C-alpha positions as a LaTeX table, in Angstrom:
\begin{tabular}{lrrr}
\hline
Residue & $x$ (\AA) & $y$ (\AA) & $z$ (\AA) \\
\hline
Unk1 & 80.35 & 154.01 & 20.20 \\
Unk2 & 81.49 & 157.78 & 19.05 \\
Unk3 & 76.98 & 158.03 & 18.44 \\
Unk4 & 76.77 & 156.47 & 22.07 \\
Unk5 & 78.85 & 159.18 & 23.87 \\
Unk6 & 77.58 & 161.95 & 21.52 \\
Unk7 & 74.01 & 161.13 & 22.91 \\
Unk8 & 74.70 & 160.91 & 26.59 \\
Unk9 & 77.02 & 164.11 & 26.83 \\
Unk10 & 73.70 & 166.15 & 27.39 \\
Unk11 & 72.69 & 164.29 & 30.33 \\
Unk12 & 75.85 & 164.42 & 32.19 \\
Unk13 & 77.84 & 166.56 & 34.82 \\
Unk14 & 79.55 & 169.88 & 33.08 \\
Unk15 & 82.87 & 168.16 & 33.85 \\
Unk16 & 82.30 & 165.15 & 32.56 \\
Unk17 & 80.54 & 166.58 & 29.33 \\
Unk18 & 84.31 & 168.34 & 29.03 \\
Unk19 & 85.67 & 164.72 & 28.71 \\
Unk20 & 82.58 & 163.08 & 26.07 \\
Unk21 & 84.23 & 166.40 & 23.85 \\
Unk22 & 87.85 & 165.39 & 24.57 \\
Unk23 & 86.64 & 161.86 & 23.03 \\
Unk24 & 84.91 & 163.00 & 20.56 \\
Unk25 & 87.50 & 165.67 & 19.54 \\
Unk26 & 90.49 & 162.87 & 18.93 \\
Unk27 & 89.19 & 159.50 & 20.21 \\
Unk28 & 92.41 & 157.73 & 19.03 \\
Unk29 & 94.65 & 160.42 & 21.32 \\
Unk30 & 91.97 & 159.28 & 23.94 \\
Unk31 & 92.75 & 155.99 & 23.92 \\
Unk32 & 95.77 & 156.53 & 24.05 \\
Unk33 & 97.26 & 159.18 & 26.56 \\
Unk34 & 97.18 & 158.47 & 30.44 \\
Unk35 & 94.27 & 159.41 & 32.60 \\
Unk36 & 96.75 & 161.95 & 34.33 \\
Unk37 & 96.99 & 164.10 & 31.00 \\
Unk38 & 93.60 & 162.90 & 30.13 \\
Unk39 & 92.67 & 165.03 & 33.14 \\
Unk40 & 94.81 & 167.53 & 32.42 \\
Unk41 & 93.64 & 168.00 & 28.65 \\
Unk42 & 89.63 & 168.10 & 29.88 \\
Unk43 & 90.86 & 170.49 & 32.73 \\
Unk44 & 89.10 & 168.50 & 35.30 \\
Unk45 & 89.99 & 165.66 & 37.79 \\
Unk46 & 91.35 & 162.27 & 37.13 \\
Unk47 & 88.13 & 160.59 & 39.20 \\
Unk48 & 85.85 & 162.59 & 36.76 \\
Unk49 & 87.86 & 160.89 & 33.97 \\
Unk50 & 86.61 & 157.72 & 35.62 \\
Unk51 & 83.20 & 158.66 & 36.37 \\
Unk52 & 82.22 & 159.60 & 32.62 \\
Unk53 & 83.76 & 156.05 & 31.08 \\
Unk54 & 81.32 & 154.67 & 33.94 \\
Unk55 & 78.48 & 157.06 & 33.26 \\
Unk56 & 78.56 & 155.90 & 29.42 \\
Unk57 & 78.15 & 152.37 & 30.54 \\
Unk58 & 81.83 & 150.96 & 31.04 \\
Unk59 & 83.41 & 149.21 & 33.97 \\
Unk60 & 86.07 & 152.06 & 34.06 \\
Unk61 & 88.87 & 154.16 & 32.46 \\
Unk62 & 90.70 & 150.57 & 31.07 \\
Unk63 & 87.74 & 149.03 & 29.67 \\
Unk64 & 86.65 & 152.51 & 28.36 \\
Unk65 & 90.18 & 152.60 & 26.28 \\
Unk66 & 90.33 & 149.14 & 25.61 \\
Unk67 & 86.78 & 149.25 & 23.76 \\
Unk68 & 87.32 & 152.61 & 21.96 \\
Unk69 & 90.67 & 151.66 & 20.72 \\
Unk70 & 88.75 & 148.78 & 19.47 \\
Unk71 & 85.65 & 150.61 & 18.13 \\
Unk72 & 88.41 & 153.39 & 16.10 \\
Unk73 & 90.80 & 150.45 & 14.71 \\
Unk74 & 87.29 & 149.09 & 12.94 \\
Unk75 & 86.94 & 152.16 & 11.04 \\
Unk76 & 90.09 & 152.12 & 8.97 \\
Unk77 & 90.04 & 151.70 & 5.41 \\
Unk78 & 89.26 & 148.60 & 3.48 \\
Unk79 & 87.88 & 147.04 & 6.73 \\
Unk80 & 83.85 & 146.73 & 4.73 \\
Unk81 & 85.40 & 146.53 & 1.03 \\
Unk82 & 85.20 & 143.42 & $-0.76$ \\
Unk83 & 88.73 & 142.31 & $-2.57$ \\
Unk84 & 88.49 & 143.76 & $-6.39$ \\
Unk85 & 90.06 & 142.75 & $-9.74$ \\
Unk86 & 91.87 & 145.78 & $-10.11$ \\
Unk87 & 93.28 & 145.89 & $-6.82$ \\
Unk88 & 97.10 & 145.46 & $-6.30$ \\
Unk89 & 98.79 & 143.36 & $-3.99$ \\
Unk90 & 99.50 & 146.05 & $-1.44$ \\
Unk91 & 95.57 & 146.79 & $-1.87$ \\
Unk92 & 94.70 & 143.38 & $-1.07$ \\
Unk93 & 97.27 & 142.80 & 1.55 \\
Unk94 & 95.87 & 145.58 & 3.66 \\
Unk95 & 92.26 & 144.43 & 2.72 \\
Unk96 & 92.72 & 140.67 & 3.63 \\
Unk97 & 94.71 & 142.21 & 6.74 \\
Unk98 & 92.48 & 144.67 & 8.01 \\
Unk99 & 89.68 & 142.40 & 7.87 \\
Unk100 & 91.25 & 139.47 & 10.07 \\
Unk101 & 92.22 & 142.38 & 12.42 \\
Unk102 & 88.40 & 143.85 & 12.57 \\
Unk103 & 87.75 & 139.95 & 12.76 \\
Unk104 & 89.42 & 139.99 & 16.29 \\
Unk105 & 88.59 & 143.28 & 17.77 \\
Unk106 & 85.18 & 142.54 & 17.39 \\
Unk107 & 85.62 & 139.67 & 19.60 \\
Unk108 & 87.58 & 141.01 & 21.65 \\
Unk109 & 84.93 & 143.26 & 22.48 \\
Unk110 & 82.20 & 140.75 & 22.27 \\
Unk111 & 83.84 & 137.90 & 24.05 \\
Unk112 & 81.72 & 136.46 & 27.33 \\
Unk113 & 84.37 & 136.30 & 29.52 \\
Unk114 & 82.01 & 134.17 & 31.68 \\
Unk115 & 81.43 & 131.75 & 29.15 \\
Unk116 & 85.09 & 131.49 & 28.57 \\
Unk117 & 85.76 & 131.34 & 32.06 \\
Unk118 & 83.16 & 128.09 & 32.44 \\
Unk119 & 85.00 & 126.47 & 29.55 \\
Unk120 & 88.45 & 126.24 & 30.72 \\
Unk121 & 87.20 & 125.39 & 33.76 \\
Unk122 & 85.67 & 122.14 & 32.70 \\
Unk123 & 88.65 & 121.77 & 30.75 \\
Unk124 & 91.33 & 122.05 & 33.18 \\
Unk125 & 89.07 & 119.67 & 35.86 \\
Unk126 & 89.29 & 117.17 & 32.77 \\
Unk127 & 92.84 & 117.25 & 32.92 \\
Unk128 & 92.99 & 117.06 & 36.62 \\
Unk129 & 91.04 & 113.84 & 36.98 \\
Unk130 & 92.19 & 112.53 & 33.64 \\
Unk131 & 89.44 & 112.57 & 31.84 \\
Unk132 & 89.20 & 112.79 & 28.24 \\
Unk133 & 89.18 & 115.81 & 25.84 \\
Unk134 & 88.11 & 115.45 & 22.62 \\
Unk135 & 87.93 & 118.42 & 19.81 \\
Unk136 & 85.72 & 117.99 & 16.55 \\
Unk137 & 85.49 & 119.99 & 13.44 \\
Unk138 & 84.88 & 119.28 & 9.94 \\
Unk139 & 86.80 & 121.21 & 6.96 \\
Unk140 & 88.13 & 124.17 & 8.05 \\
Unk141 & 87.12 & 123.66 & 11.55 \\
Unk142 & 88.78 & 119.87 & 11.72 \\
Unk143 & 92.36 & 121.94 & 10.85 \\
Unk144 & 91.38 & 123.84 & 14.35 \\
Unk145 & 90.39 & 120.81 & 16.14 \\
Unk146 & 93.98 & 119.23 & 14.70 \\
Unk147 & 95.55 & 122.61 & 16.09 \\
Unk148 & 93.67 & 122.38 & 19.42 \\
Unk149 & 95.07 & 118.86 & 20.29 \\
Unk150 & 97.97 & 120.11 & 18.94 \\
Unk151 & 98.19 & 122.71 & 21.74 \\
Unk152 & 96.60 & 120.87 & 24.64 \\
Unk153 & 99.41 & 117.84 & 23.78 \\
Unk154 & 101.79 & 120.62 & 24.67 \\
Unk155 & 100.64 & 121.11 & 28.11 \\
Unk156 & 100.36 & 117.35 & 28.58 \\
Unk157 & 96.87 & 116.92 & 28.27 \\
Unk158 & 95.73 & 113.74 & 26.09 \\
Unk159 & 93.53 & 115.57 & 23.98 \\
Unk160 & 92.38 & 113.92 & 20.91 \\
Unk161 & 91.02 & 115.49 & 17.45 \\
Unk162 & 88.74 & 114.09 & 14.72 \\
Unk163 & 87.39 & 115.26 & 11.54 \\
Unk164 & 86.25 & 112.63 & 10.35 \\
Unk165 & 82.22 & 112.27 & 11.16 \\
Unk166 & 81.78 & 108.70 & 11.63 \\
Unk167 & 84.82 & 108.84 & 14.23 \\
Unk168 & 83.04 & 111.84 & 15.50 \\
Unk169 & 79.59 & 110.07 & 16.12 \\
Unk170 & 81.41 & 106.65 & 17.20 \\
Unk171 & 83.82 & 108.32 & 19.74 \\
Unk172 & 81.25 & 110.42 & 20.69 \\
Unk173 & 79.32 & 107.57 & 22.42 \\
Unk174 & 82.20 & 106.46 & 24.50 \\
Unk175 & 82.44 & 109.42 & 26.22 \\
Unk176 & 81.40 & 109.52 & 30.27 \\
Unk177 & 80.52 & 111.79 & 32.78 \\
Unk178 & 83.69 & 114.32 & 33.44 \\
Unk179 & 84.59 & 114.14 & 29.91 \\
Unk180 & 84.62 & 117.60 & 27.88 \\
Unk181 & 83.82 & 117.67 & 23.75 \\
Unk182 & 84.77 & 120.79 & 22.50 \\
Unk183 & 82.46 & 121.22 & 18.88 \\
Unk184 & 83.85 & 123.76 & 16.40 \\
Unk185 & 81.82 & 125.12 & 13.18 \\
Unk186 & 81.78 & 128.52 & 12.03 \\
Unk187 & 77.89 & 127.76 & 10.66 \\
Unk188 & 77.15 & 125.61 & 13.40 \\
Unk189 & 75.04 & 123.66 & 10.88 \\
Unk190 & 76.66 & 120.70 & 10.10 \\
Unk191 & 74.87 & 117.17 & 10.77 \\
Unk192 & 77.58 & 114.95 & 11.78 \\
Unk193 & 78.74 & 117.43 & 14.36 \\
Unk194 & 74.94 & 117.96 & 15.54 \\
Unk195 & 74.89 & 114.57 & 16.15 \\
Unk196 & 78.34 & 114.23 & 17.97 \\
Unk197 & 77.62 & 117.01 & 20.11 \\
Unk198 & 73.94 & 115.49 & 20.86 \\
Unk199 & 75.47 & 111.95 & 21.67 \\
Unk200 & 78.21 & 113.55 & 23.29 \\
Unk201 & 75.92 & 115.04 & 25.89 \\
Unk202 & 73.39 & 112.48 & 26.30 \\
Unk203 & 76.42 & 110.15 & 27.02 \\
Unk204 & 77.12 & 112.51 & 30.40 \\
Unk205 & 80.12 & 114.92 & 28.64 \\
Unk206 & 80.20 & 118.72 & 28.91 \\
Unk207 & 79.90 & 119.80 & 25.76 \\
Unk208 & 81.74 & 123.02 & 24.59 \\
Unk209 & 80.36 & 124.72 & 21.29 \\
Unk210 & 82.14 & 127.18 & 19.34 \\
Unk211 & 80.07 & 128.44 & 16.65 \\
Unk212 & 78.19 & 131.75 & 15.75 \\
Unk213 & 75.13 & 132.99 & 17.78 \\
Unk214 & 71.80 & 131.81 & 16.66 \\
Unk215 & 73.05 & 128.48 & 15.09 \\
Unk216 & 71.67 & 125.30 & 15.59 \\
Unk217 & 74.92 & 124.39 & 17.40 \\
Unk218 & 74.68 & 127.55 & 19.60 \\
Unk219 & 71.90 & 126.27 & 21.68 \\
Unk220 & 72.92 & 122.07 & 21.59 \\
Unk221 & 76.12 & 122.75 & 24.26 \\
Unk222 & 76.46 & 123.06 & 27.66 \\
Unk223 & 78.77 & 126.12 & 27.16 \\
Unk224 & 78.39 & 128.37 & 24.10 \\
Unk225 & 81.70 & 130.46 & 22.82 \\
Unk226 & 80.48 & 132.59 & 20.36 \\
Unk227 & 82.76 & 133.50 & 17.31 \\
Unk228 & 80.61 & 135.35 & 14.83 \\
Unk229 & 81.75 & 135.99 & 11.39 \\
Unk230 & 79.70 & 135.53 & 8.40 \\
Unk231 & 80.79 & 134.22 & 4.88 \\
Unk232 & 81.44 & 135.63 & 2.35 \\
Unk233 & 84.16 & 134.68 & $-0.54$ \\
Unk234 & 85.14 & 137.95 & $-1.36$ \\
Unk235 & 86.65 & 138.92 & 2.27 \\
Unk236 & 88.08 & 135.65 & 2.18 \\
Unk237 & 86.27 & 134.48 & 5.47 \\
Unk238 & 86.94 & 130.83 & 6.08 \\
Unk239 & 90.14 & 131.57 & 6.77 \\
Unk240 & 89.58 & 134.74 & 8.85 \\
Unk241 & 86.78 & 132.43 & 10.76 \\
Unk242 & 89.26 & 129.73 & 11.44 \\
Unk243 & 91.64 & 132.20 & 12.60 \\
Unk244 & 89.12 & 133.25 & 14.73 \\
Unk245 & 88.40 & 129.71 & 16.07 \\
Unk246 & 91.77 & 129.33 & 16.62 \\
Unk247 & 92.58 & 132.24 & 18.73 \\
Unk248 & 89.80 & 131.29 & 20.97 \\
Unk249 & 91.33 & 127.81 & 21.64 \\
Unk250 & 94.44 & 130.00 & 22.09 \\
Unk251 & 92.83 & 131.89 & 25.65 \\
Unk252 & 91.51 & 128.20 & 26.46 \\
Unk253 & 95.11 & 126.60 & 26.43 \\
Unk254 & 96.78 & 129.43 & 28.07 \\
Unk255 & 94.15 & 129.60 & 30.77 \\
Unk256 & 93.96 & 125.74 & 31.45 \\
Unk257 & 98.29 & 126.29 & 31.16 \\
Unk258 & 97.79 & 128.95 & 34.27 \\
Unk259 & 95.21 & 126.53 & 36.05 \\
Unk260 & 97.76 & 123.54 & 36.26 \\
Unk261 & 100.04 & 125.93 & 37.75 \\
Unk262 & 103.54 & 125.15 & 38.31 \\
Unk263 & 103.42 & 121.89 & 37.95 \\
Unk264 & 103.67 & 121.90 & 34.07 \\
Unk265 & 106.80 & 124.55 & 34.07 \\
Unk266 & 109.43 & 121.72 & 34.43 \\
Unk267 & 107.82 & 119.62 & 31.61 \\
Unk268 & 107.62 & 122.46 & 29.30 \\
Unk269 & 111.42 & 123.13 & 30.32 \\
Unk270 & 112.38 & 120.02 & 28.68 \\
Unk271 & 109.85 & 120.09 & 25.93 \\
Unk272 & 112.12 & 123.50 & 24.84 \\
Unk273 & 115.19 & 122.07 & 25.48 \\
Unk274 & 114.72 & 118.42 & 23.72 \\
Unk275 & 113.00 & 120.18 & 20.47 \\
Unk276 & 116.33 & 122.63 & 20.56 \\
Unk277 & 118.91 & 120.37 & 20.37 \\
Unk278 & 117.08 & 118.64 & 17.31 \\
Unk279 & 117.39 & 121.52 & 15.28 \\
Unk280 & 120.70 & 122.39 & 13.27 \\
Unk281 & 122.98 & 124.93 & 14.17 \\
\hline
\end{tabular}
């Protein structure tokens, strides 16, 4: 991104050039400070401020920050260093850290707020006309799928999870029109869930894939959610990819939560209240 801004400061206005250097001089002070000292730092106005983040290709001054914070968290230590034998456990804590954290900025960065959009769409329609949800995942993905129910349940949506493949293939075909499947697999590879989410939408379902660009998977859904991280042992990325998967269900609930609206605030009220007096003081 710093590369990006370095190459464009020759083609823009003197006063905006003055800003590219006030990135390029501290970027994390950038992303930081307010546009009015922002301003007052590049000596020109707080509109220029606006106009270079939009000359460089960015909505504005937020999504400017919000991206560069992003782009400068990626480069701290560890962040591209597999774990080591010698390392200590402060080493590795950082490491394993660092790299979940990277994990999510990337995404946030990446996300298609469109796609995501589309998908809790479908989903909250589902709900509204009672329809059925259905999440599938196998391994690490199937603890996801358990997780997603897990969270939809909350809102009182019957969602229903399997990670089993035969249950996968068999519910699969007793889906209708209205009905949403939401497919999870970091490698977007595996057979059974292929063939659930092919069945699935033959059978009249939407069919919500969340799986890494380029997969087999990626292109068999009606709406794709990308979540791109690739394997590799030493990083310790199934878990980092599930965490992934799961914060992605995470804007999905919360954004089917806003769509029902008010009508789920007294049920969660009591859901609170019940699970509180069941605990010991």
């Amino acid at each position: 991104m710093l590369d990006r801004i370095k190459a464009c400061l020759p083609s823009l206005a003197p006063a905006e050039q003055r800003v590219g250097q006030l990135v390029l001089a501290d970027p994390r002070a950038f992303a930081k400070l307010p546009v009015t000292e922002l301003a007052d730092r590049a000596h020109v106005s707080k509109p220029t401020v606006v106009r270079f983040c939009r000359s460089v290709g960015y909505d504005g001054l937020s999504d400017f920050k919000l991206k560069l914070a992003g782009s400068v968290s990626e480069g701290v230590p560890f962040i591209h260093r597999s774990v080591d034998a010698d390392d200590k456990t402060s080493d590795i804590a950082v490491k394993v850290i660092d790299n979940t954290v990277a994990a999510f900025l990337r995404y946030r960065n990446d996300a298609s707020s469109f796609a995501l959009e589309h998908a809790a769409q479908a989903l909250a329609t589902a709900q509204k006309t009672n329809r059925r949800i259905e999440f599938y995942g196998a391994g690490n993905s199937g603890i996801v799928a358990q997780d997603a129910q897990h969270k939809f349940f909350r809102l009182g949506v019957n969602a229903i999870a399997y990670s089993d493949g035969h249950m996968q293939v068999m519910s699969a075909t007793m889906l209708q029109p209205g009905d949403c499947a939401v497919i999870i697999s970091n490698s977007g590879r595996t057979r059974d869930l292929m063939d659930a989410c092919d069945i699935a939408k033959k059978q009249g379902a939407t069919t919500i894939v969340i799986t890494a660009s380029g997969s087999p998977l990626a292109s068999a859904g009606h709406i794709h959610l990308t979540a791109d991280h690739p394997e590799g042992y030493d990083k310790y990325s199934p878990m980092v990819s599930r965490l992934l998967h799961l914060l992605i269900i995470d804007i999905l609930a919360t954004t089917v939560a806003l769509r029902i609206g008010e009508a789920l605030q007294p049920a969660l009220r009591d859901m609170k209240k019940n699970l509180s007096n069941k605990r010991y003081t």
